[in-house]
Coordinates of C-alpha atoms and ligand atoms in Angstrom, one line a residue:
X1 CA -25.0 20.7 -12.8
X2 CA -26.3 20.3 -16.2
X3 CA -22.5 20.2 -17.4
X4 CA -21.9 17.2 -15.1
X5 CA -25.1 15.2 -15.8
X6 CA -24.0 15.7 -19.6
X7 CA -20.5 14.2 -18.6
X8 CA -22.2 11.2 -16.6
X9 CA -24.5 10.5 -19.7
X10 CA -21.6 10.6 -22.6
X11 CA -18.9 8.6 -20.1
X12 CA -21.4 6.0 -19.2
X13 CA -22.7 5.5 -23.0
X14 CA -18.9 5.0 -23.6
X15 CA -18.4 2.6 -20.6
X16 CA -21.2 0.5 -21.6
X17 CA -20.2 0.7 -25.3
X18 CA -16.6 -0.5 -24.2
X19 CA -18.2 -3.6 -21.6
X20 CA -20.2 -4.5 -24.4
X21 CA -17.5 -4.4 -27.3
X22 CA -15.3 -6.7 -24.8
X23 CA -18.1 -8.8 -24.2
X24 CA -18.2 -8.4 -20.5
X25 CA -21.4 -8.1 -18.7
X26 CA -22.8 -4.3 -17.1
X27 CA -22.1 -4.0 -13.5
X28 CA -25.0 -5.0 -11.1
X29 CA -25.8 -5.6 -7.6
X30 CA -27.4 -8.9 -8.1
X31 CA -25.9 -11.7 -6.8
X32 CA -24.4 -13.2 -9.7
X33 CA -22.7 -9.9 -10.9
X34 CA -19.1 -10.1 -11.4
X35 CA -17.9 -8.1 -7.9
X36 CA -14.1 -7.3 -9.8
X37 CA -15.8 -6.1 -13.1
X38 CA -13.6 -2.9 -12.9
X39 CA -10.2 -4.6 -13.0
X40 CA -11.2 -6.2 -16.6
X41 CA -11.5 -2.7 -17.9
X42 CA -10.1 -1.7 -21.1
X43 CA -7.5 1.5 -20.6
X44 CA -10.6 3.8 -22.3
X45 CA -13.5 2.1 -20.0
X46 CA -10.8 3.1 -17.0
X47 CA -11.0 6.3 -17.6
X48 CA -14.9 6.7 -17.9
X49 CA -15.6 4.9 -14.8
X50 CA -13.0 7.2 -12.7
X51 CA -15.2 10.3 -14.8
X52 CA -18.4 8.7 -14.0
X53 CA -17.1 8.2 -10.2
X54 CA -15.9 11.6 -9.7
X55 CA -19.5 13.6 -11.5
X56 CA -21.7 11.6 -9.9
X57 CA -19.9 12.6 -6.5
X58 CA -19.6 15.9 -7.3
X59 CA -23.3 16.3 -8.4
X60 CA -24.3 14.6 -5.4
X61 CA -22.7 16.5 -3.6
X62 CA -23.7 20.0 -5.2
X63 CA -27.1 18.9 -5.0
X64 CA -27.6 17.9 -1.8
X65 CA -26.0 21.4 -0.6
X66 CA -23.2 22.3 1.9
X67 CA -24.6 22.8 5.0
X68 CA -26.8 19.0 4.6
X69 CA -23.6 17.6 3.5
X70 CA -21.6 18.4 6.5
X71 CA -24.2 17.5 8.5
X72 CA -24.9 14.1 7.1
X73 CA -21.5 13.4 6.6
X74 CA -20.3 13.1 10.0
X75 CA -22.6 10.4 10.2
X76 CA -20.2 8.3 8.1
X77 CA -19.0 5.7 10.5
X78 CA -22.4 4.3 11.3
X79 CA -21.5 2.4 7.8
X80 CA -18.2 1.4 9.0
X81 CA -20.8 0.1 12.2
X82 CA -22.9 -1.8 9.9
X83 CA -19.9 -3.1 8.2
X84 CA -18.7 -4.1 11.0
X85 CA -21.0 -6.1 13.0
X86 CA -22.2 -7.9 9.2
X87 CA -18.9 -9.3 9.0
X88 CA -18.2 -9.6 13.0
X89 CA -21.1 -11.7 13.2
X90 CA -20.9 -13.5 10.2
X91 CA -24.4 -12.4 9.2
X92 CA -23.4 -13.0 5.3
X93 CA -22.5 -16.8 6.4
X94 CA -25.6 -17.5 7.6
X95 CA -27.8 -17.9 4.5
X96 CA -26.5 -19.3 1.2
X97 CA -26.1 -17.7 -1.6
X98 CA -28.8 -17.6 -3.8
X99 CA -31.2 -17.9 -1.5
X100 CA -33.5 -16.0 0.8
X101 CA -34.3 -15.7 4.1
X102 CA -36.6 -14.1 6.5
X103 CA -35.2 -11.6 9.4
X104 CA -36.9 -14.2 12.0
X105 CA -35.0 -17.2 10.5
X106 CA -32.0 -15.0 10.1
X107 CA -32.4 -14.4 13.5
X108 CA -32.7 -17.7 15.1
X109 CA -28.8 -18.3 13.4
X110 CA -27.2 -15.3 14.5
X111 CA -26.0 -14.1 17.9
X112 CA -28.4 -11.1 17.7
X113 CA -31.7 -10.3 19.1
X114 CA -34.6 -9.8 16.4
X115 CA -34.6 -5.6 16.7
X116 CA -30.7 -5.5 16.1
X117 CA -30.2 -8.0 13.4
X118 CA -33.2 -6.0 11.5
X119 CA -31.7 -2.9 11.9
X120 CA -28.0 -3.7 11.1
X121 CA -29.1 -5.4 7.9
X122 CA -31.7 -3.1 6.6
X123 CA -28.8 -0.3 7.4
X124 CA -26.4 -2.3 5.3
X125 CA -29.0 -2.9 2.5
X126 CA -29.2 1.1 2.3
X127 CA -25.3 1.1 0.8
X128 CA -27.0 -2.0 -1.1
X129 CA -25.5 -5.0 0.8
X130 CA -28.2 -7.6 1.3
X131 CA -31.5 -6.3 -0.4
X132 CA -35.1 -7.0 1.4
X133 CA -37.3 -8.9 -1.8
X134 CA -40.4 -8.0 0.5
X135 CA -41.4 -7.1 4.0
X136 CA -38.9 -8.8 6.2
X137 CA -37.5 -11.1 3.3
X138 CA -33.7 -10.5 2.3
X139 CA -31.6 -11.7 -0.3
X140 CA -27.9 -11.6 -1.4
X141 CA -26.4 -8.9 -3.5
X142 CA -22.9 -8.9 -4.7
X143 CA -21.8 -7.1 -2.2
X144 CA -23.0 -9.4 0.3
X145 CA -21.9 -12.7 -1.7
X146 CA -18.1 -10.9 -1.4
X147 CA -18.6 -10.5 2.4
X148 CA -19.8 -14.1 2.8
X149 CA -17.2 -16.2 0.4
X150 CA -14.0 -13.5 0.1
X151 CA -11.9 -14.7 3.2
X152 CA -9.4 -12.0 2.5
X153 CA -12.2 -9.4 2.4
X154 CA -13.6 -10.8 5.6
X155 CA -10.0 -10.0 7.3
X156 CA -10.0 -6.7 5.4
X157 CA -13.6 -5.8 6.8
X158 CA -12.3 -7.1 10.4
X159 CA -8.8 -5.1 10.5
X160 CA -10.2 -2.4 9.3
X161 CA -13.8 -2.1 11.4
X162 CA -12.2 -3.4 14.7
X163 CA -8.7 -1.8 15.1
X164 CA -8.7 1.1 12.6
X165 CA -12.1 2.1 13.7
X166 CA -11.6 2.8 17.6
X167 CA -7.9 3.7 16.9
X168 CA -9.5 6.3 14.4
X169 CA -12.3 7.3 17.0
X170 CA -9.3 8.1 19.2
X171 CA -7.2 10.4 17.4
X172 CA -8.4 13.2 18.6
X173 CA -7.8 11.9 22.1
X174 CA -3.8 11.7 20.9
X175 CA -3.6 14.6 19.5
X176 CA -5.0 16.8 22.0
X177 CA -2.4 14.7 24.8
X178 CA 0.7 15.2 22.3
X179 CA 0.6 17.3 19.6
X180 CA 3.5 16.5 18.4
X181 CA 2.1 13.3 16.9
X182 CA 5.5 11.7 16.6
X183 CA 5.9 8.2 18.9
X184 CA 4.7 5.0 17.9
X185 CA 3.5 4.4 21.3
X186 CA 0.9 7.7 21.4
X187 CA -1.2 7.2 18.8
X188 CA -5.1 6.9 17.8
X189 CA -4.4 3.0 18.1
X190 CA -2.5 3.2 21.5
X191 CA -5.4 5.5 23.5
X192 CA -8.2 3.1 21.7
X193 CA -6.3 -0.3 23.0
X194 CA -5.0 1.3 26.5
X195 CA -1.3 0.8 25.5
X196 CA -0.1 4.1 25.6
X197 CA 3.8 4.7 26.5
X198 CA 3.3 0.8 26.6
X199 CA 4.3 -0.6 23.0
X200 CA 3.6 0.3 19.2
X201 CA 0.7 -1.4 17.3
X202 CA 3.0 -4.1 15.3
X203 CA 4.2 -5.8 19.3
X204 CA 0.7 -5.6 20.2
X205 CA -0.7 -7.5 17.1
X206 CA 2.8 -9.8 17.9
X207 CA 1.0 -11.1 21.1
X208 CA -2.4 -11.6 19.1
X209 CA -1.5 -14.0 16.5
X210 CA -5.4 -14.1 15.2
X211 CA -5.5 -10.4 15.5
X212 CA -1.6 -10.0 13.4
X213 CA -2.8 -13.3 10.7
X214 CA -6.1 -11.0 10.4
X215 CA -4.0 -8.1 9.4
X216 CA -1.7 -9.9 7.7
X217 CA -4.7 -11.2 5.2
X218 CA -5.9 -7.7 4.7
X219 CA -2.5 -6.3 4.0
X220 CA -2.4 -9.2 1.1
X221 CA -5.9 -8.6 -0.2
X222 CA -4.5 -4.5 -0.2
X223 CA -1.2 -5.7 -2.2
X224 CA -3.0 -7.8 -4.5
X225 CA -5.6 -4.7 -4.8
X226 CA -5.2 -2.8 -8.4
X227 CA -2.4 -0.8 -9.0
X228 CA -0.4 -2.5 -6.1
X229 CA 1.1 -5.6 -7.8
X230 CA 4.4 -6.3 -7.4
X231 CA 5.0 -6.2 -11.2
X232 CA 5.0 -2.0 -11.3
X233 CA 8.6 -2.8 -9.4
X234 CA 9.1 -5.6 -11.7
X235 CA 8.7 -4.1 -14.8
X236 CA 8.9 -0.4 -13.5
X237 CA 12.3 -0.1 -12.6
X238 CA 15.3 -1.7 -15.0
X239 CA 17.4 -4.0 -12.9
X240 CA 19.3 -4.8 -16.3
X241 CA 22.6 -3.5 -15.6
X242 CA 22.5 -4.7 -11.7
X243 CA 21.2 -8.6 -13.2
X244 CA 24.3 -8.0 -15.7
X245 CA 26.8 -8.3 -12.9
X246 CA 25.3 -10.4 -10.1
X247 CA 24.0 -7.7 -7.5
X248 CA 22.8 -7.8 -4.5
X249 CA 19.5 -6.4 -3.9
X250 CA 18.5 -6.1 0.0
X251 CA 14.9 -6.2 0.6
X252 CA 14.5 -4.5 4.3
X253 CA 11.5 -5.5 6.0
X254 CA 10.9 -7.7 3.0
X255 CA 8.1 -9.8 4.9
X256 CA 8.2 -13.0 3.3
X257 CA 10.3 -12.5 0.4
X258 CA 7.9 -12.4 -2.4
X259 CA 8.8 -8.8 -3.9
X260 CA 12.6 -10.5 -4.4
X261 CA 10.9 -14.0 -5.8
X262 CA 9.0 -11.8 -8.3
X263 CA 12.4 -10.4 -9.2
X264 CA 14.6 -13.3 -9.4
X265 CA 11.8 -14.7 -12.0
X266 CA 12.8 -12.0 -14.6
X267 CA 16.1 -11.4 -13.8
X268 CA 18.2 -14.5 -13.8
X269 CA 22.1 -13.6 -11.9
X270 CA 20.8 -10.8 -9.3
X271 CA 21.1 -12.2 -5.9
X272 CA 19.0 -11.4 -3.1
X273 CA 18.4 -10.9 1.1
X274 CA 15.2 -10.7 2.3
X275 CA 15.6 -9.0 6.0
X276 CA 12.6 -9.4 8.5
X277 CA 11.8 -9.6 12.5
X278 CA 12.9 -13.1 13.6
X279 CA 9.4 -14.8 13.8
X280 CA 8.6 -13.3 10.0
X281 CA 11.6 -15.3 9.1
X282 CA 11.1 -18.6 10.9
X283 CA 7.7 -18.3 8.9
X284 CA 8.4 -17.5 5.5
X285 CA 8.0 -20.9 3.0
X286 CA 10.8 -23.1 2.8
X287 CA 11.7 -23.2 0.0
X288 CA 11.0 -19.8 -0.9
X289 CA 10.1 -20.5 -4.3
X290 CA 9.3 -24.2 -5.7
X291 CA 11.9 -23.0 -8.8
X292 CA 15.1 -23.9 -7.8
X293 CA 17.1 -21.3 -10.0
X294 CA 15.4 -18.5 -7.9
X295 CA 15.2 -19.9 -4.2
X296 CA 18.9 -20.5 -4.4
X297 CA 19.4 -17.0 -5.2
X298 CA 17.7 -16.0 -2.2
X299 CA 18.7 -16.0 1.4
X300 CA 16.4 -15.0 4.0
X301 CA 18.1 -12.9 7.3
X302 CA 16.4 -11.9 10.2
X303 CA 17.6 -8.3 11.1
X304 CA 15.9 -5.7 12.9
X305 CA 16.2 -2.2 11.0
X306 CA 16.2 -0.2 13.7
X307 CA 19.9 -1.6 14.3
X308 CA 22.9 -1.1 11.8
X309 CA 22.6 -2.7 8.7
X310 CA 24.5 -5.9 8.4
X311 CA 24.5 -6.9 4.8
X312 CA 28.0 -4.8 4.3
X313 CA 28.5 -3.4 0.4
X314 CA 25.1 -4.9 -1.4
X315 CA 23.9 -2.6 -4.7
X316 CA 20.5 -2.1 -3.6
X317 CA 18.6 -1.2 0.1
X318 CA 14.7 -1.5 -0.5
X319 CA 12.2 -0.9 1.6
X320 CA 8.2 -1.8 0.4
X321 CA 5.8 -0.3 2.4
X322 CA 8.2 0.6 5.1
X323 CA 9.1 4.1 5.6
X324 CA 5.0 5.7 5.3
X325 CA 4.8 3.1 8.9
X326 CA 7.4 5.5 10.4
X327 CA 7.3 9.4 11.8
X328 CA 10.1 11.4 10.7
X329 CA 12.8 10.9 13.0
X330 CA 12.2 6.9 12.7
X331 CA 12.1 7.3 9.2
X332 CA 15.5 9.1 9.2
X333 CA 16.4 6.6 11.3
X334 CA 15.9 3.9 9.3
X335 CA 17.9 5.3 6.4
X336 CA 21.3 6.3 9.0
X337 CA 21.1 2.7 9.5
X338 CA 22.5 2.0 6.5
X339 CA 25.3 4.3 6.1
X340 CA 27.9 1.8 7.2
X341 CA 27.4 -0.7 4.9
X342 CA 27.1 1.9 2.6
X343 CA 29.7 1.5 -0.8
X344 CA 29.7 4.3 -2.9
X345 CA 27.0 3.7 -5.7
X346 CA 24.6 2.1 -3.4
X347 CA 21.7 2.6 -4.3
X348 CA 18.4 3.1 -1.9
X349 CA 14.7 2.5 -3.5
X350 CA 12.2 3.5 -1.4
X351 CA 8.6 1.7 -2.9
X352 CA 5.6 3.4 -1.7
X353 CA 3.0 6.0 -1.7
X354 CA 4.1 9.4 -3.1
X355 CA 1.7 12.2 -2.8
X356 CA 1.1 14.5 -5.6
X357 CA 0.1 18.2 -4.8
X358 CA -3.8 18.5 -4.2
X359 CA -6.3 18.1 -7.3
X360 CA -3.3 17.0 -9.5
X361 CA -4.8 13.2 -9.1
X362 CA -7.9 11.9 -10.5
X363 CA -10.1 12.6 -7.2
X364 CA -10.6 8.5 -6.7
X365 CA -6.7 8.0 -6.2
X366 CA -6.2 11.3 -4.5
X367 CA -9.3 10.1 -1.8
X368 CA -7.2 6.6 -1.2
X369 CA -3.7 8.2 -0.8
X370 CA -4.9 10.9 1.7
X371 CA -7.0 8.2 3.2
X372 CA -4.0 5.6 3.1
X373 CA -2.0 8.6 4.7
X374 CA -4.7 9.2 7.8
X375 CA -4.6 5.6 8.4
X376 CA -1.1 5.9 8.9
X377 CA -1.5 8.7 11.6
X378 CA -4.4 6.5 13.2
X379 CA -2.2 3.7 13.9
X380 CA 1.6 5.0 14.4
X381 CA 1.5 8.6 14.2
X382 CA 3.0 8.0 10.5
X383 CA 2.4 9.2 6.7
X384 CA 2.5 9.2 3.3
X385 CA 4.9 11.8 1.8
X386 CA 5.6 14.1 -0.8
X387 CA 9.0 13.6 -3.3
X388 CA 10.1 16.6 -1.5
X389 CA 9.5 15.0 1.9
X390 CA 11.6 11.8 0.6
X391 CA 14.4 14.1 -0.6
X392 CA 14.3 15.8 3.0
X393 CA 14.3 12.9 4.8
X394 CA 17.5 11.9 2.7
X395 CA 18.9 15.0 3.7
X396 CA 18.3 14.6 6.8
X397 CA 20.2 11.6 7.1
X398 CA 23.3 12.2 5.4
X399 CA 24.8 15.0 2.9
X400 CA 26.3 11.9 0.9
X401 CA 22.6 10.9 -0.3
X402 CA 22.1 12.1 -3.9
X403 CA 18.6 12.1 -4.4
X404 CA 17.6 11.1 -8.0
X405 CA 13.5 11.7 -7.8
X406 CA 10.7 9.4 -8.1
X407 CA 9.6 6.9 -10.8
X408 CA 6.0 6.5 -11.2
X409 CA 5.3 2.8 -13.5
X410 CA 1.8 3.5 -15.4
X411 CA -1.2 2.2 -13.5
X412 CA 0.8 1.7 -9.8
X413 CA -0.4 4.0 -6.9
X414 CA 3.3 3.7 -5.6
X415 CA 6.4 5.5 -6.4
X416 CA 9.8 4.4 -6.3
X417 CA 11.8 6.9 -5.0
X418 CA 15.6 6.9 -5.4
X419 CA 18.8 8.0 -4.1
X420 CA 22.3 7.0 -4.6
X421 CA 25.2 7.2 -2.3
X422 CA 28.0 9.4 -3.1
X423 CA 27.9 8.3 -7.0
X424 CA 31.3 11.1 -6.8
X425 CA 33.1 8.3 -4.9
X426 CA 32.4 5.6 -7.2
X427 CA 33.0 7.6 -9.9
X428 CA 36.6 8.7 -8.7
X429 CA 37.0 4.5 -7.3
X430 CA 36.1 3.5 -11.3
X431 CA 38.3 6.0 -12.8
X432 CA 41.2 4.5 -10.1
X433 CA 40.7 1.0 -11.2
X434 CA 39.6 1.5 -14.9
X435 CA 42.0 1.9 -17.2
X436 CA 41.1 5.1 -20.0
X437 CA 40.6 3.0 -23.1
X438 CA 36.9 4.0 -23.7
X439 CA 35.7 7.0 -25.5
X440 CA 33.0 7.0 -23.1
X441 CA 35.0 6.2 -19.8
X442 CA 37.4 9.1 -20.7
X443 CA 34.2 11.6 -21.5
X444 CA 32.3 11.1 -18.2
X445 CA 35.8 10.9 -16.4
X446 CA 37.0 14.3 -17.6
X447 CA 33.3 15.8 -16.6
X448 CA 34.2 14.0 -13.5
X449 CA 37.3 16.0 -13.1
X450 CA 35.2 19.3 -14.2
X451 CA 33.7 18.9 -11.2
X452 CA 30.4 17.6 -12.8
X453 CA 28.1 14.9 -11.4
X454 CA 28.7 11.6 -13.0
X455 CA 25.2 9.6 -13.6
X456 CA 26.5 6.4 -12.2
X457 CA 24.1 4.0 -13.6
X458 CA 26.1 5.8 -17.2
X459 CA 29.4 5.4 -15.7
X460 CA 28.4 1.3 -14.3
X461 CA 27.7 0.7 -17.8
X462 CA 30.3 1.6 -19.8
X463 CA 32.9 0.3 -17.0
X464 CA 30.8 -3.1 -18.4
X465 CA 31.7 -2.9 -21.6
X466 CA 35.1 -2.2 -20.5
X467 CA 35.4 -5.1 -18.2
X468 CA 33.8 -8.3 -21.1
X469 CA 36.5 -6.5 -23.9
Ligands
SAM501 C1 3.8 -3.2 5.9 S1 4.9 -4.6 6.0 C2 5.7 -4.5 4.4 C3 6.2 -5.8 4.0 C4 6.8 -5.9 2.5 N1 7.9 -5.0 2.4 C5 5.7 -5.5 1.5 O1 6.0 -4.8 0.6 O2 4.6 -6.1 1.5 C6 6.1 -4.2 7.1 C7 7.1 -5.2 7.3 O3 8.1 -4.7 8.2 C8 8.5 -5.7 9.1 N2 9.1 -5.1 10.3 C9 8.4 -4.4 11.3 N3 9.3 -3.9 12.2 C10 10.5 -4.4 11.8 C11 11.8 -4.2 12.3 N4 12.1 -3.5 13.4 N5 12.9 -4.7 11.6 C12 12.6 -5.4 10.4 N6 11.4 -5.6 9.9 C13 10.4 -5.1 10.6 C14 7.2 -6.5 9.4 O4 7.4 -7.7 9.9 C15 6.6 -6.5 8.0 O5 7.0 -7.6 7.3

C-alpha cells in the first residue's frame, strides 16, 4: 500500500509539474474546469495520469477489502440509474450554468416529484456531478456542465443508459435460453426489447429513427473519442504504393464515407467505394466532400455485405468497426463474400479492436476493450478478438487467405489487421507478364520458383519501377 501511495505521490508531482510547464490549468470539478484536460496531455503527463489511474484503483481497492468490494460492487448500475434519469429528464438543462438552484425550484421544472429529483441528484453529486453548496442548494460541476451543453454526450448517455442498460440486465436471460450465444436475434438486447427470433438490434433502431440518429451521435462522439481518429488508418498504414497506381480501396459498411474522405485528402490518385445499406447511402452528404479533387474520387454504392461482393478486382476490402458487430459464423461470412471478386494480391484490412493477452495493456485500455467486447455480446451476441481469432476467422473462410498480422499505429486503441489473397498467384501472374530485366524482379521470382513466399507489396513495387522505365 505504502508502495502505491509513493507511486500516486511521485506520478502526480510529475503530472502537475508537466500541466504547469505547458501552462494548462490542474483538473477540477468546478464548473469552469476544462472537462477534455486529458487529451492536451504531453506524451510524459499521459503516462502519469494512466499510473495515477491505475494506483489509486488498486489502493482503493486493496483497502476497502475483497469481500466489501464484491459486495458494493454489484451495486454499480445504480450509477448508470442516476446517469440515466439526469440526462433522460434533462435535469442538467434545467438551471444554467453558473448558477444555483434549490431542489424545490429544481423541482417545479422537472417532471419529477420532490423525493425523487432529491434523491437522483444527491446520488449523482456522490460520483461528483452536480454538487449541493448548502442544504438543498446545488450547483454545476464539470461534469454536469458536459451533460447539460455536450449534445453528443447527451446521445452517448441516452444509448448507452436506455438500450445497453436493459439489453445488459438481460444477458443472463440469453444466455441461460441459448448458450450458444451466436444469433443476432437472441441476445441481451433482443430479451430486453421483446424481439427475440424477431430481428437484430441494427432493423430495430431502422424503425426508430430518433432511437438509430441517438446512436448514431454516440457512435460519433465514440469515434471522435481519443485514440479512435481516423488518422491512426491515415497515417498508420502506408497507402504509398496503392496511391502510386490508382487503386481501389473498398470501404465495406463504410457509413458515410468519411474514413475514404480522410484518405483521398493525403493520397491524391487512389480511388474509392464507399458500400452501405440503401438508406445510409441516400443519406450520406452530397457532395461527399466540398474538395472537388477528392469527392470525384469517390463513389458511394449501396450493397448489402451479407450478399456477394460486387465491386469485382478492387486492391483493397475494408471493414471499420464491422467484423467485432458479428458472431463467428457471420464474421466468416462476411469475409467468403468476397472471394469472388477476389484478384490475387487483394488485400483485406480489417480496422478494429484487437485484444492483447490479459495484464499486457495498461489496465485503463484493457478495462475499455473487455468492456467494448461485453457490449458487443449485450447487443448481438458479438466480440472483440484476438490476432489469433482474426487469423482463424481467415482460415476459416478460405485456405487462399495469407494472413500478414496486425499493425498497431501509436496511440490508436484499434488494430489493422491484414491478409492478402493468394500473393503466390500474383506473384506467378507478374512473373507471366513482366519481363526479367530487374535485379530485383529476377531475385524475388527465382525465390518464387524455390517455392518461397513472395512479399507482394516487395514484388508490386519493383514491378513499378519496371513499368515507369
Ligand atoms: C458500426 S458502423 C461502422 C461504420 C464505419 N465503418 C466506421 O468506421 O465508423 C456499422 C456500419 O455497417 C452498416 N451496415 C450494417 N449492416 C450492413 C449490411 N448488411 N450491409 C452493409 N452495411 C451494413 C451500418 O449501416 C453502419 O454504417
Amino acid at each position: 500500500m505504502a508502495y502505491l501511495a509513493q507511486k500516486i505521490a511521485t506520478e502526480t508531482a510529475a503530472l502537475e509539474a508537466c500541466l504547469k510547464e505547458a501552462n494548462l490549468p490542474l483538473p477540477s470539478f468546478d464548473v469552469d474546469a476544462d472537462p477534455d484536460f486529458a487529451a492536451k496531455l504531453p506524451e510524459a503527463a499521459r503516462r502519469s495520469r494512466q499510473e495515477i489511474v491505475h494506483a489509486t484503483k488498486e489502493l482503493r481497492d486493496l483497502t476497502i477489502g475483497p469481500r466489501e468490494s464484491v459486495r458494493w460492487q454489484v451495486w454499480g448500475h445504480l450509477d448508470v440509474l442516476a446517469l440515466q434519469t439526469v440526462n433522460a429528464f434533462g435535469l442538467a438543462k434545467l438551471f444554467p450554468v453558473g448558477e444555483t438552484i434549490t431542489l424545490a425550484e429544481l423541482t417545479a421544472r422537472s417532471k419529477l416529484d420532490a423525493v425523487n429529483l432529491a434523491r437522483l441528484v444527491r446520488y449523482a453529486a456522490t460520483n461528483n456531478i452536480f454538487r449541493e453548496v448548502s442544504p438543498g442548494v446545488i450547483a454545476h460541476t464539470a461534469a454536469s456542465r458536459c451533460i447539460a451543453e455536450d449534445e453528443d454526450m447527451q446521445a452517448w448517455i441516452g444509448f448507452n443508459t436506455e438500450d445497453i442498460f436493459p439489453a445488459s440486465a438481460h444477458v443472463l436471460q440469453a444466455l441461460r435460453t441459448y448458450p450458444e450465444a451466436v444469433h443476432l436475434t437472441q441476445t441481451g438486447f433482443n430479451f430486453a426489447f421483446n424481439t427475440v427470433d424477431q430481428e437484430p438490434m441494427f432493423v430495430t433502431f431502422g424503425k426508430d429513427p430518433v432511437r438509430a440518429k441517438r446512436m448514431g451521435r454516440a457512435m460519433a462522439s465514440l469515434t471522435g473519442g481519443e485514440g479512435y481518429e481516423v488518422k491512426h488508418l491515415v497515417d498508420g498504414y502506408d497507402f504509398a504504393e496503392l496511391d502510386g497506381r490508382e487503386g481501389t480501396f473498398v470501404d465495406v459498411g463504410g457509413s458515410h464515407g468519411f474514413v475514404c474522405v480522410d484518405l483521398a485528402k493525403k493520397y491524391k490518385k487512389m480511388k474509392f467505394v464507399v458500400q452501405d445499406l440503401p438508406k445510409t447511402v441516400e443519406t450520406a452528404p452530397s457532395p461527399i466532400s466540398e474538395d472537388g479533387q477528392v469527392a470525384e474520387r469517390i463513389r458511394l454504392q449501396a450493397h448489402d455485405f451479407f450478399t456477394e461482393q460486387p465491386e469485382i478486382g478492387a486492391d483493397v476490402y475494408f471493414f471499420r468497426w464491422i467484423m467485432h458487430n458479428y458472431s463467428t459464423p457471420y464474421a466468416i461470412k462476411l469475409i467468403k463474400n468476397l472471394i469472388p471478386a477476389l484478384k490475387p494480391g487483394a488485400k483485406v484490412l480489417i480496422m478494429d479492436h484487437c485484444l492483447t493477452e490479459p495484464g499486457t495493456q495498461n489496465p485503463w485500455d484493457e478495462k475499455q476493450i473487455r468492456s467494448m467486447d461485453l457490449i458487443m455480446l449485450c447487443l448481438l451476441n458479438a466480440q472483440e478478438r484476438t490476432e489469433q481469432e482474426f487469423k482463424d476467422l481467415f482460415a476459416a473462410a478460405d485456405e487462399g487467405f495469407v494472413f500478414k498480422g496486425v499493425i498497431r499505429p501509436p496511440g490508436a486503441k484499434m488494430g489493422i489487421i491484414e491478409a492478402v489473397w493468394k500473393p503466390e498467384e500474383e506473384a506467378k501472374e507478374a512473373a507471366v507478364a513482366a519481363p526479367v530485366e530487374v535485379e530485383g524482379v529476377k531475385a524475388v521470382l527465382a525465390e518464387e520458383t524455390e517455392g518461397a513466399k513472395v512479399i507482394p507489396a516487395e514484388a508490386e513495387a519493383v514491378d513499378n519501377t519496371a513499368a515507369k522505365e
